[in-house]
Amino acid sequence: MGVSTNGATARAAVILRLRGLAVALAAVPAALAAVLVAGRFTGHLGAPGSADAAAWDAARYAVVAVALLTLGWAAAFAVALRRARPHRTPSVRLTEREAPELHRMVRELAERMEVPAPGAIALTPDCDSWLEDETAPGGRSPAPPTLVVGSPFLWWMRVAELRALLAPVVAGTACALDPEISAARRFTHGLDALLGAHQGRGGFWASIPARSLLRRSRVHAAEMERAVAGWASEQARQVDYGMRIAAQEQVGLAYAGWDRLLTRVALPAWRLGRCPTRLNAGVVSALTELSRRDRLAEGFESRLGERPACDLLDEPGRIDEATSLLAASLFYVGPNALPAPGSGESRLDWADYPREVVLRQWGNQSASLLAALGAEIASPAGALATALRALRAGTGEQLAARLEAQRNGLPVSRSGRDAVSDGLHALVCRAAVDAGRAEPGMDWLDGPVLLVDGRRCADLGAPIALAVEHGDDEPLRVWLEGAGISLARPARLR
């Protein structure tokens, strides 16, 4: 297959020689002990009755003891290395019956580049694609790898773009099935997994040889992977090379939209125990919206008239739901555990987002602010009026400190002052909704928003910032009066 022409197999051979050298070094004390014991029985080394017999016996006992310890250590290390399991990213497996066109496209790619086809295809809820090794532990012959594809690519990219993007990845199956490259990869990945599994004092026995071997093989492994990537890229040049440049542009855009959707839209839902089931369809909406707002992305939405890559799936909606629920279990780390992914109570359609997420988030943020104020939720003077009066009195710093304490040390990126702003914004939004002057909504790039006359309300940020940071609530009172919202009305938080 020509992989050796770029030096990948040469680097793999160096790694395997390091492995062989380690085995040889472990056997040296045993070989020396065998020589000393044989010398004792043949009479050549410390024959009984000779002047130096006692010294030779002492040397034999010491070397045999060292040999037994070394062999025991080496055997335990070999067993641990064999059992070590490199990290595998959870994915959604796609059978040929679920995605016949996608499987056919990948096979045609492999045939065109004259490389073996991947053994299976899976989706991961991230913006990356790679080959997952499927060789059984201890297996001598490498098994066909699984092609793992980032699910946002299928929904955002067009069929031609996806084919061009996957070409160099599919070309890598030839290298994955090369016996020397496969063995070298399993060895280095096993060392990494062994170090991860045996940390601390308890893993001291395993970390010494693993770190030493990994340090000596890391440069060669990196060079091997660089050579493999170069060879695969060269093989893929014959497949839609011009389209690969356009596809790479879409990779960056897809990553930006996916990250924004997760942090601004999905995260508020996850915090409330709800899992949006159409994240991949949502990233298309988010990127389309980004194309309208950002001149750097202008024109990208014109591609949407071409056939999307998700058409290669028989049931894109069901696959979207499966990868969306997997994304929630992989990416959400918070104080409240999500319900089981299969439970109906956790699933959330985009149409229900304003009611199920936006209103509940505003209610929780409002309640947190009022708890920090020590105010009753149904205060006769109005909960919103109570908050403005406290901020005007200069209690912003104290409120921020109290809200920080409420978090109980949770790792969050926003400060206590941000939490005060969020709480005041939530109080205003709930008051506007209760007064019938606005409604909750969702922005594909920014998440929960307040809609006034069907349009996003964008002029609340400055008045709220003045009230929180400077105690100047006059601009906010003017806004409330203009919107017809009474400060005397208690805010309904649930």
CSV table of C-alpha atoms in Angstrom, one decimal:
chain,number,residue,atom,x,y,z
A,1,MET,CA,0.0,0.0,0.0
A,2,GLY,CA,3.0,2.3,0.0
A,3,VAL,CA,2.8,3.5,3.6
A,4,SER,CA,6.4,2.6,4.2
A,5,THR,CA,7.5,5.2,1.6
A,6,ASN,CA,6.7,8.1,4.0
A,7,GLY,CA,8.6,6.7,7.0
A,8,ALA,CA,5.5,5.7,9.1
A,9,THR,CA,6.4,2.0,9.3
A,10,ALA,CA,10.1,3.0,10.0
A,11,ARG,CA,9.0,5.0,13.1
A,12,ALA,CA,6.6,2.1,14.1
A,13,ALA,CA,9.6,-0.3,13.9
A,14,VAL,CA,11.6,2.0,16.2
A,15,ILE,CA,8.8,1.9,18.8
A,16,LEU,CA,8.5,-1.9,18.5
A,17,ARG,CA,12.3,-2.1,19.0
A,18,LEU,CA,12.0,-0.1,22.2
A,19,ARG,CA,9.3,-2.5,23.4
A,20,GLY,CA,11.6,-5.4,22.5
A,21,LEU,CA,14.5,-3.8,24.3
A,22,ALA,CA,12.4,-3.4,27.4
A,23,VAL,CA,11.6,-7.1,27.3
A,24,ALA,CA,15.3,-7.9,26.9
A,25,LEU,CA,16.4,-5.8,29.8
A,26,ALA,CA,13.8,-7.4,32.0
A,27,ALA,CA,15.3,-10.8,31.0
A,28,VAL,CA,18.9,-9.9,31.7
A,29,PRO,CA,18.9,-10.7,35.5
A,30,ALA,CA,17.2,-14.0,34.7
A,31,ALA,CA,19.8,-14.9,32.1
A,32,LEU,CA,22.7,-14.0,34.5
A,33,ALA,CA,21.1,-16.1,37.2
A,34,ALA,CA,20.8,-19.0,34.9
A,35,VAL,CA,24.5,-18.7,34.1
A,36,LEU,CA,25.5,-18.6,37.8
A,37,VAL,CA,23.3,-21.6,38.7
A,38,ALA,CA,24.6,-23.6,35.7
A,39,GLY,CA,28.2,-22.7,36.7
A,40,ARG,CA,27.4,-24.1,40.2
A,41,PHE,CA,26.3,-27.5,38.9
A,42,THR,CA,29.1,-27.8,36.4
A,43,GLY,CA,31.7,-26.8,38.9
A,44,HIS,CA,33.0,-23.9,36.9
A,45,LEU,CA,31.8,-21.1,39.1
A,46,GLY,CA,32.4,-21.7,42.8
A,47,ALA,CA,32.7,-25.5,43.0
A,48,PRO,CA,31.9,-27.0,46.5
A,49,GLY,CA,34.9,-26.9,48.8
A,50,SER,CA,36.7,-24.2,46.8
A,51,ALA,CA,38.1,-21.1,48.5
A,52,ASP,CA,35.6,-18.8,46.7
A,53,ALA,CA,32.5,-21.1,47.0
A,54,ALA,CA,30.9,-18.9,49.7
A,55,ALA,CA,31.3,-15.7,47.6
A,56,TRP,CA,29.8,-17.4,44.5
A,57,ASP,CA,26.9,-18.7,46.5
A,58,ALA,CA,26.1,-15.3,47.9
A,59,ALA,CA,26.3,-13.8,44.4
A,60,ARG,CA,24.0,-16.5,43.1
A,61,TYR,CA,21.4,-16.0,45.8
A,62,ALA,CA,21.5,-12.2,45.2
A,63,VAL,CA,21.2,-12.4,41.4
A,64,VAL,CA,18.4,-15.0,41.6
A,65,ALA,CA,16.5,-12.8,44.0
A,66,VAL,CA,16.8,-9.8,41.7
A,67,ALA,CA,15.8,-12.0,38.7
A,68,LEU,CA,12.7,-13.2,40.5
A,69,LEU,CA,11.7,-9.7,41.5
A,70,THR,CA,12.4,-8.3,38.0
A,71,LEU,CA,10.4,-11.2,36.3
A,72,GLY,CA,7.5,-10.7,38.7
A,73,TRP,CA,7.5,-7.0,38.1
A,74,ALA,CA,7.8,-7.4,34.4
A,75,ALA,CA,5.0,-10.0,34.3
A,76,ALA,CA,2.7,-7.8,36.4
A,77,PHE,CA,3.4,-4.9,34.1
A,78,ALA,CA,2.8,-6.9,31.0
A,79,VAL,CA,-0.6,-8.1,32.3
A,80,ALA,CA,-1.5,-4.6,33.3
A,81,LEU,CA,-0.5,-3.2,29.9
A,82,ARG,CA,-2.5,-6.0,28.2
A,83,ARG,CA,-5.6,-5.1,30.2
A,84,ALA,CA,-5.2,-1.4,29.9
A,85,ARG,CA,-8.1,0.1,27.8
A,86,PRO,CA,-7.4,3.4,26.0
A,87,HIS,CA,-10.1,6.0,26.3
A,88,ARG,CA,-13.0,5.5,23.8
A,89,THR,CA,-15.3,8.4,23.2
A,90,PRO,CA,-18.9,7.2,23.4
A,91,SER,CA,-20.7,7.3,20.1
A,92,VAL,CA,-23.9,6.3,18.3
A,93,ARG,CA,-23.3,3.3,16.0
A,94,LEU,CA,-24.8,3.6,12.5
A,95,THR,CA,-25.7,0.2,10.9
A,96,GLU,CA,-25.9,-0.1,7.2
A,97,ARG,CA,-29.7,-0.4,7.4
A,98,GLU,CA,-29.9,2.9,9.2
A,99,ALA,CA,-27.6,4.7,6.8
A,100,PRO,CA,-27.2,2.7,3.6
A,101,GLU,CA,-26.2,5.8,1.5
A,102,LEU,CA,-23.6,6.9,3.9
A,103,HIS,CA,-22.0,3.4,4.0
A,104,ARG,CA,-22.1,3.3,0.3
A,105,MET,CA,-20.4,6.7,0.0
A,106,VAL,CA,-17.6,5.6,2.4
A,107,ARG,CA,-17.0,2.3,0.5
A,108,GLU,CA,-16.8,4.2,-2.8
A,109,LEU,CA,-14.3,6.6,-1.3
A,110,ALA,CA,-12.2,3.7,-0.1
A,111,GLU,CA,-12.3,2.0,-3.5
A,112,ARG,CA,-11.4,5.2,-5.3
A,113,MET,CA,-8.4,5.6,-3.1
A,114,GLU,CA,-7.5,1.9,-3.2
A,115,VAL,CA,-7.6,1.5,0.5
A,116,PRO,CA,-9.6,-0.9,2.8
A,117,ALA,CA,-13.0,0.3,3.9
A,118,PRO,CA,-13.7,1.0,7.6
A,119,GLY,CA,-15.4,-1.8,9.4
A,120,ALA,CA,-18.2,0.3,10.8
A,121,ILE,CA,-19.5,3.9,11.1
A,122,ALA,CA,-20.5,5.8,14.2
A,123,LEU,CA,-21.4,9.4,15.1
A,124,THR,CA,-20.0,11.5,17.9
A,125,PRO,CA,-21.6,14.7,19.3
A,126,ASP,CA,-18.6,16.8,18.5
A,127,CYS,CA,-16.9,18.5,15.6
A,128,ASP,CA,-14.2,16.0,14.8
A,129,SER,CA,-13.7,12.8,12.8
A,130,TRP,CA,-11.3,9.9,13.3
A,131,LEU,CA,-10.7,6.2,13.1
A,132,GLU,CA,-11.3,4.2,16.2
A,133,ASP,CA,-9.1,1.1,16.7
A,134,GLU,CA,-11.2,-2.1,17.0
A,135,THR,CA,-8.4,-4.7,17.4
A,136,ALA,CA,-9.2,-7.1,20.2
A,137,PRO,CA,-6.9,-6.9,23.3
A,138,GLY,CA,-3.9,-9.1,22.7
A,139,GLY,CA,-4.9,-9.6,19.0
A,140,ARG,CA,-2.0,-10.0,16.6
A,141,SER,CA,-3.9,-9.1,13.4
A,142,PRO,CA,-5.4,-5.5,13.3
A,143,ALA,CA,-9.2,-5.4,12.8
A,144,PRO,CA,-10.9,-2.8,10.4
A,145,PRO,CA,-11.3,0.4,12.4
A,146,THR,CA,-14.6,2.3,13.0
A,147,LEU,CA,-15.0,5.6,11.2
A,148,VAL,CA,-16.3,8.1,13.8
A,149,VAL,CA,-17.9,11.2,12.3
A,150,GLY,CA,-18.9,14.4,14.1
A,151,SER,CA,-22.7,14.6,14.0
A,152,PRO,CA,-22.8,18.4,13.4
A,153,PHE,CA,-21.0,17.8,10.1
A,154,LEU,CA,-23.9,15.7,8.8
A,155,TRP,CA,-26.5,18.4,9.4
A,156,TRP,CA,-24.5,21.4,8.4
A,157,MET,CA,-22.4,20.1,5.6
A,158,ARG,CA,-23.5,19.2,2.1
A,159,VAL,CA,-23.0,15.7,0.7
A,160,ALA,CA,-20.0,16.8,-1.5
A,161,GLU,CA,-18.4,18.7,1.4
A,162,LEU,CA,-18.7,15.7,3.7
A,163,ARG,CA,-17.2,13.3,1.1
A,164,ALA,CA,-14.2,15.6,0.6
A,165,LEU,CA,-13.8,16.0,4.4
A,166,LEU,CA,-13.9,12.3,5.1
A,167,ALA,CA,-11.5,11.3,2.3
A,168,PRO,CA,-8.2,11.7,4.2
A,169,VAL,CA,-9.8,10.0,7.3
A,170,VAL,CA,-10.9,7.0,5.2
A,171,ALA,CA,-7.5,6.8,3.6
A,172,GLY,CA,-6.1,6.3,7.0
A,173,THR,CA,-7.6,2.8,7.2
A,174,ALA,CA,-4.7,1.5,5.1
A,175,CYS,CA,-2.3,2.6,7.9
A,176,ALA,CA,-4.6,1.3,10.6
A,177,LEU,CA,-4.4,-2.1,9.1
A,178,ASP,CA,-0.6,-2.1,8.7
A,179,PRO,CA,0.6,-4.7,11.4
A,180,GLU,CA,3.6,-2.7,12.5
A,181,ILE,CA,1.8,0.7,12.7
A,182,SER,CA,-1.2,-1.0,14.5
A,183,ALA,CA,1.1,-2.7,17.0
A,184,ALA,CA,3.0,0.5,17.7
A,185,ARG,CA,-0.2,2.4,18.3
A,186,ARG,CA,-1.6,-0.2,20.6
A,187,PHE,CA,1.6,-0.1,22.6
A,188,THR,CA,1.8,3.7,23.1
A,189,HIS,CA,-1.9,4.0,23.7
A,190,GLY,CA,-1.7,1.2,26.2
A,191,LEU,CA,1.1,3.0,28.1
A,192,ASP,CA,-1.1,6.1,28.2
A,193,ALA,CA,-4.0,4.2,29.5
A,194,LEU,CA,-1.8,2.4,32.1
A,195,LEU,CA,-0.6,5.6,33.5
A,196,GLY,CA,-4.1,7.0,33.7
A,197,ALA,CA,-5.3,3.8,35.5
A,198,HIS,CA,-2.4,3.6,38.0
A,199,GLN,CA,-2.0,7.1,39.4
A,200,GLY,CA,-0.7,8.0,42.9
A,201,ARG,CA,1.4,5.9,45.2
A,202,GLY,CA,-0.5,2.7,44.4
A,203,GLY,CA,0.6,3.0,40.8
A,204,PHE,CA,4.2,3.7,41.5
A,205,TRP,CA,5.3,0.2,40.4
A,206,ALA,CA,3.6,0.7,37.0
A,207,SER,CA,4.4,4.4,36.4
A,208,ILE,CA,8.2,3.9,36.4
A,209,PRO,CA,8.5,1.7,33.3
A,210,ALA,CA,5.4,3.2,31.6
A,211,ARG,CA,6.7,6.8,31.9
A,212,SER,CA,10.2,5.8,30.8
A,213,LEU,CA,8.9,3.9,27.7
A,214,LEU,CA,6.4,6.6,26.8
A,215,ARG,CA,9.0,9.3,27.1
A,216,ARG,CA,11.3,7.4,24.7
A,217,SER,CA,8.6,6.5,22.2
A,218,ARG,CA,6.6,9.7,22.2
A,219,VAL,CA,8.7,11.5,19.6
A,220,HIS,CA,8.7,8.5,17.3
A,221,ALA,CA,4.9,8.1,17.8
A,222,ALA,CA,4.3,11.7,16.9
A,223,GLU,CA,6.5,11.4,13.8
A,224,MET,CA,4.7,8.2,12.8
A,225,GLU,CA,1.3,9.9,13.1
A,226,ARG,CA,2.5,12.9,11.1
A,227,ALA,CA,3.8,10.6,8.4
A,228,VAL,CA,0.5,8.7,8.4
A,229,ALA,CA,-1.5,11.9,8.1
A,230,GLY,CA,0.7,13.1,5.2
A,231,TRP,CA,0.3,9.8,3.4
A,232,ALA,CA,-3.5,9.8,3.9
A,233,SER,CA,-3.7,13.4,2.7
A,234,GLU,CA,-1.7,12.6,-0.4
A,235,GLN,CA,-4.0,9.6,-1.2
A,236,ALA,CA,-7.1,11.8,-0.8
A,237,ARG,CA,-5.9,14.4,-3.2
A,238,GLN,CA,-7.5,12.5,-6.0
A,239,VAL,CA,-11.0,12.9,-4.3
A,240,ASP,CA,-12.6,16.4,-4.7
A,241,TYR,CA,-9.4,18.2,-3.7
A,242,GLY,CA,-10.9,21.6,-4.5
A,243,MET,CA,-14.0,20.9,-2.4
A,244,ARG,CA,-11.8,19.9,0.6
A,245,ILE,CA,-10.7,23.6,1.0
A,246,ALA,CA,-14.4,24.7,1.1
A,247,ALA,CA,-15.2,21.8,3.5
A,248,GLN,CA,-12.4,22.9,5.9
A,249,GLU,CA,-14.0,26.4,6.0
A,250,GLN,CA,-17.2,24.8,7.1
A,251,VAL,CA,-15.5,22.8,9.8
A,252,GLY,CA,-14.5,26.0,11.6
A,253,LEU,CA,-18.0,27.5,11.2
A,254,ALA,CA,-19.6,24.3,12.4
A,255,TYR,CA,-17.4,24.2,15.5
A,256,ALA,CA,-18.3,27.8,16.3
A,257,GLY,CA,-22.0,27.3,15.9
A,258,TRP,CA,-22.0,24.0,17.8
A,259,ASP,CA,-20.1,25.5,20.7
A,260,ARG,CA,-22.4,28.5,20.8
A,261,LEU,CA,-25.5,26.3,20.7
A,262,LEU,CA,-24.3,24.1,23.5
A,263,THR,CA,-23.2,26.9,25.9
A,264,ARG,CA,-26.0,29.4,25.2
A,265,VAL,CA,-29.0,27.2,24.4
A,266,ALA,CA,-28.5,23.7,25.5
A,267,LEU,CA,-26.8,24.4,28.9
A,268,PRO,CA,-29.7,26.3,30.4
A,269,ALA,CA,-31.9,23.4,29.5
A,270,TRP,CA,-29.5,20.8,30.9
A,271,ARG,CA,-29.3,22.8,34.2
A,272,LEU,CA,-33.1,22.4,34.5
A,273,GLY,CA,-32.9,18.7,33.8
A,274,ARG,CA,-34.2,18.9,30.2
A,275,CYS,CA,-32.4,17.5,27.1
A,276,PRO,CA,-33.1,19.2,23.8
A,277,THR,CA,-33.5,16.3,21.3
A,278,ARG,CA,-32.7,18.2,18.1
A,279,LEU,CA,-29.3,19.7,18.7
A,280,ASN,CA,-27.9,18.9,15.3
A,281,ALA,CA,-30.9,20.5,13.6
A,282,GLY,CA,-30.5,23.4,16.0
A,283,VAL,CA,-26.9,24.0,14.9
A,284,VAL,CA,-28.1,24.6,11.3
A,285,SER,CA,-30.5,27.2,12.6
A,286,ALA,CA,-27.8,28.8,14.7
A,287,LEU,CA,-25.3,28.9,11.8
A,288,THR,CA,-27.9,30.2,9.4
A,289,GLU,CA,-28.6,33.0,11.9
A,290,LEU,CA,-24.9,33.6,12.2
A,291,SER,CA,-24.7,34.0,8.5
A,292,ARG,CA,-27.3,36.7,8.6
A,293,ARG,CA,-25.5,38.7,11.4
A,294,ASP,CA,-21.8,38.2,10.6
A,295,ARG,CA,-20.5,39.5,7.4
A,296,LEU,CA,-17.5,37.0,7.6
A,297,ALA,CA,-20.1,34.2,7.3
A,298,GLU,CA,-22.1,35.9,4.7
A,299,GLY,CA,-23.1,33.7,1.8
A,300,PHE,CA,-22.7,30.4,3.7
A,301,GLU,CA,-26.4,30.0,3.9
A,302,SER,CA,-26.7,29.9,0.1
A,303,ARG,CA,-25.3,26.3,0.3
A,304,LEU,CA,-28.4,25.2,2.1
A,305,GLY,CA,-30.1,24.7,-1.2
A,306,GLU,CA,-27.8,21.7,-1.9
A,307,ARG,CA,-28.5,18.3,-0.5
A,308,PRO,CA,-27.5,18.1,3.2
A,309,ALA,CA,-25.4,15.2,4.3
A,310,CYS,CA,-28.0,14.1,6.9
A,311,ASP,CA,-30.1,12.9,3.9
A,312,LEU,CA,-27.7,10.0,3.8
A,313,LEU,CA,-29.4,8.7,7.0
A,314,ASP,CA,-32.7,6.8,6.7
A,315,GLU,CA,-34.1,8.4,10.0
A,316,PRO,CA,-32.2,11.6,10.6
A,317,GLY,CA,-34.6,12.7,13.4
A,318,ARG,CA,-34.1,9.6,15.4
A,319,ILE,CA,-30.3,9.7,15.0
A,320,ASP,CA,-30.3,13.4,15.9
A,321,GLU,CA,-32.2,12.6,19.1
A,322,ALA,CA,-29.7,9.8,20.0
A,323,THR,CA,-26.7,12.0,19.5
A,324,SER,CA,-28.3,14.9,21.3
A,325,LEU,CA,-29.0,12.8,24.4
A,326,LEU,CA,-25.4,11.5,24.3
A,327,ALA,CA,-24.2,15.1,24.1
A,328,ALA,CA,-26.1,15.9,27.3
A,329,SER,CA,-24.5,13.0,29.2
A,330,LEU,CA,-21.0,13.8,27.9
A,331,PHE,CA,-20.9,17.6,28.2
A,332,TYR,CA,-23.1,18.5,31.1
A,333,VAL,CA,-21.4,18.7,34.5
A,334,GLY,CA,-23.5,20.5,37.1
A,335,PRO,CA,-25.0,20.3,40.5
A,336,ASN,CA,-28.2,18.6,39.4
A,337,ALA,CA,-28.0,15.2,37.6
A,338,LEU,CA,-29.9,14.9,34.4
A,339,PRO,CA,-32.7,12.3,34.3
A,340,ALA,CA,-32.0,9.1,32.5
A,341,PRO,CA,-31.5,9.9,28.7
A,342,GLY,CA,-34.3,7.4,27.8
A,343,SER,CA,-36.9,8.9,30.2
A,344,GLY,CA,-39.6,11.0,28.6
A,345,GLU,CA,-39.4,13.7,31.3
A,346,SER,CA,-35.9,14.7,30.1
A,347,ARG,CA,-36.7,15.2,26.4
A,348,LEU,CA,-37.4,18.6,25.1
A,349,ASP,CA,-38.6,19.8,21.7
A,350,TRP,CA,-37.5,23.3,20.5
A,351,ALA,CA,-41.2,24.4,20.4
A,352,ASP,CA,-41.4,23.9,24.2
A,353,TYR,CA,-38.2,25.7,25.0
A,354,PRO,CA,-39.6,29.1,25.9
A,355,ARG,CA,-42.1,27.7,28.4
A,356,GLU,CA,-40.1,24.8,29.8
A,357,VAL,CA,-36.7,26.5,30.0
A,358,VAL,CA,-36.8,30.3,29.6
A,359,LEU,CA,-39.6,30.9,32.1
A,360,ARG,CA,-38.2,28.4,34.6
A,361,GLN,CA,-34.7,29.9,34.3
A,362,TRP,CA,-36.1,33.4,34.9
A,363,GLY,CA,-38.0,32.1,37.9
A,364,ASN,CA,-35.0,30.4,39.4
A,365,GLN,CA,-32.7,33.5,38.9
A,366,SER,CA,-35.4,35.8,40.3
A,367,ALA,CA,-35.8,33.6,43.4
A,368,SER,CA,-32.1,33.5,44.0
A,369,LEU,CA,-31.9,37.3,43.9
A,370,LEU,CA,-34.8,37.7,46.2
A,371,ALA,CA,-33.4,35.0,48.6
A,372,ALA,CA,-30.2,37.1,48.7
A,373,LEU,CA,-32.2,40.2,49.4
A,374,GLY,CA,-34.1,38.4,52.2
A,375,ALA,CA,-37.4,39.5,50.5
A,376,GLU,CA,-40.6,37.5,50.4
A,377,ILE,CA,-41.5,36.3,46.9
A,378,ALA,CA,-45.0,37.9,47.2
A,379,SER,CA,-43.9,41.2,48.8
A,380,PRO,CA,-46.8,43.7,49.1
A,381,ALA,CA,-44.5,46.4,47.7
A,382,GLY,CA,-43.6,44.2,44.6
A,383,ALA,CA,-40.6,42.0,44.4
A,384,LEU,CA,-39.1,44.1,41.6
A,385,ALA,CA,-39.5,47.4,43.6
A,386,THR,CA,-37.8,45.7,46.5
A,387,ALA,CA,-34.8,44.8,44.3
A,388,LEU,CA,-34.4,48.3,42.8
A,389,ARG,CA,-34.7,49.9,46.2
A,390,ALA,CA,-31.9,47.7,47.6
A,391,LEU,CA,-29.6,48.4,44.6
A,392,ARG,CA,-30.2,52.1,44.9
A,393,ALA,CA,-29.1,51.8,48.6
A,394,GLY,CA,-25.8,50.5,47.4
A,395,THR,CA,-26.2,46.8,48.4
A,396,GLY,CA,-24.9,45.5,45.1
A,397,GLU,CA,-21.6,44.2,46.5
A,398,GLN,CA,-23.3,42.4,49.4
A,399,LEU,CA,-25.8,40.8,47.1
A,400,ALA,CA,-23.0,39.6,44.8
A,401,ALA,CA,-21.2,38.1,47.8
A,402,ARG,CA,-24.4,36.3,49.0
A,403,LEU,CA,-25.1,34.9,45.5
A,404,GLU,CA,-21.5,33.7,45.4
A,405,ALA,CA,-22.1,31.9,48.7
A,406,GLN,CA,-25.3,30.3,47.3
A,407,ARG,CA,-23.3,28.4,44.7
A,408,ASN,CA,-21.6,26.2,47.3
A,409,GLY,CA,-18.3,26.3,45.5
A,410,LEU,CA,-19.7,25.2,42.1
A,411,PRO,CA,-17.2,25.8,39.2
A,412,VAL,CA,-19.0,28.5,37.3
A,413,SER,CA,-17.6,31.1,35.0
A,414,ARG,CA,-19.9,34.0,35.9
A,415,SER,CA,-19.2,36.2,39.0
A,416,GLY,CA,-21.6,37.2,41.8
A,417,ARG,CA,-22.1,40.6,40.2
A,418,ASP,CA,-23.1,38.8,37.0
A,419,ALA,CA,-25.6,36.7,39.0
A,420,VAL,CA,-27.1,40.0,40.4
A,421,SER,CA,-27.5,41.2,36.8
A,422,ASP,CA,-29.1,37.9,35.8
A,423,GLY,CA,-31.5,38.0,38.7
A,424,LEU,CA,-32.6,41.6,38.0
A,425,HIS,CA,-33.0,40.9,34.3
A,426,ALA,CA,-35.1,37.8,35.1
A,427,LEU,CA,-37.3,39.9,37.5
A,428,VAL,CA,-37.9,42.4,34.7
A,429,CYS,CA,-38.6,39.8,32.1
A,430,ARG,CA,-41.1,38.0,34.4
A,431,ALA,CA,-42.8,41.2,35.2
A,432,ALA,CA,-43.1,42.0,31.5
A,433,VAL,CA,-44.5,38.6,30.7
A,434,ASP,CA,-47.0,38.8,33.6
A,435,ALA,CA,-48.2,42.2,32.4
A,436,GLY,CA,-48.9,40.8,29.0
A,437,ARG,CA,-46.3,43.2,27.4
A,438,ALA,CA,-43.8,40.5,26.2
A,439,GLU,CA,-43.3,36.8,26.0
A,440,PRO,CA,-40.4,34.4,26.5
A,441,GLY,CA,-38.4,33.4,23.4
A,442,MET,CA,-35.3,31.7,22.2
A,443,ASP,CA,-32.4,33.0,20.1
A,444,TRP,CA,-30.4,30.4,18.3
A,445,LEU,CA,-27.1,32.1,19.2
A,446,ASP,CA,-27.9,33.6,22.6
A,447,GLY,CA,-30.4,31.3,24.2
A,448,PRO,CA,-33.3,32.7,26.4
A,449,VAL,CA,-34.5,36.1,25.3
A,450,LEU,CA,-37.4,38.5,25.9
A,451,LEU,CA,-39.6,39.1,22.9
A,452,VAL,CA,-41.5,42.4,22.6
A,453,ASP,CA,-44.0,42.5,19.7
A,454,GLY,CA,-42.3,39.4,18.3
A,455,ARG,CA,-38.8,41.0,18.3
A,456,ARG,CA,-35.9,40.4,20.6
A,457,CYS,CA,-35.6,43.1,23.3
A,458,ALA,CA,-32.1,44.4,23.0
A,459,ASP,CA,-32.2,47.6,25.0
A,460,LEU,CA,-32.4,46.2,28.6
A,461,GLY,CA,-28.7,45.6,29.0
A,462,ALA,CA,-27.5,49.2,29.7
A,463,PRO,CA,-30.3,50.1,32.2
A,464,ILE,CA,-29.7,46.9,34.2
A,465,ALA,CA,-26.0,47.4,34.2
A,466,LEU,CA,-26.4,51.0,35.6
A,467,ALA,CA,-28.7,49.7,38.3
A,468,VAL,CA,-26.4,46.9,39.4
A,469,GLU,CA,-23.0,48.5,39.1
A,470,HIS,CA,-23.8,52.1,40.0
A,471,GLY,CA,-27.2,51.9,41.9
A,472,ASP,CA,-28.7,54.2,39.2
A,473,ASP,CA,-32.2,52.7,38.7
A,474,GLU,CA,-33.7,55.7,36.9
A,475,PRO,CA,-33.1,54.5,33.3
A,476,LEU,CA,-34.6,51.1,34.2
A,477,ARG,CA,-37.6,52.7,35.8
A,478,VAL,CA,-38.1,54.8,32.6
A,479,TRP,CA,-37.9,51.6,30.5
A,480,LEU,CA,-40.5,49.9,32.8
A,481,GLU,CA,-42.8,52.8,32.6
A,482,GLY,CA,-42.5,53.0,28.8
A,483,ALA,CA,-43.3,49.3,28.6
A,484,GLY,CA,-46.4,49.7,30.9
A,485,ILE,CA,-45.0,47.6,33.7
A,486,SER,CA,-46.0,48.5,37.3
A,487,LEU,CA,-43.4,48.2,40.0
A,488,ALA,CA,-46.1,47.6,42.6
A,489,ARG,CA,-47.2,44.3,41.0
A,490,PRO,CA,-45.6,41.3,42.7
A,491,ALA,CA,-43.6,39.1,40.3
A,492,ARG,CA,-45.0,35.6,39.7
A,493,LEU,CA,-41.9,33.4,39.8
A,494,ARG,CA,-43.5,30.0,39.2
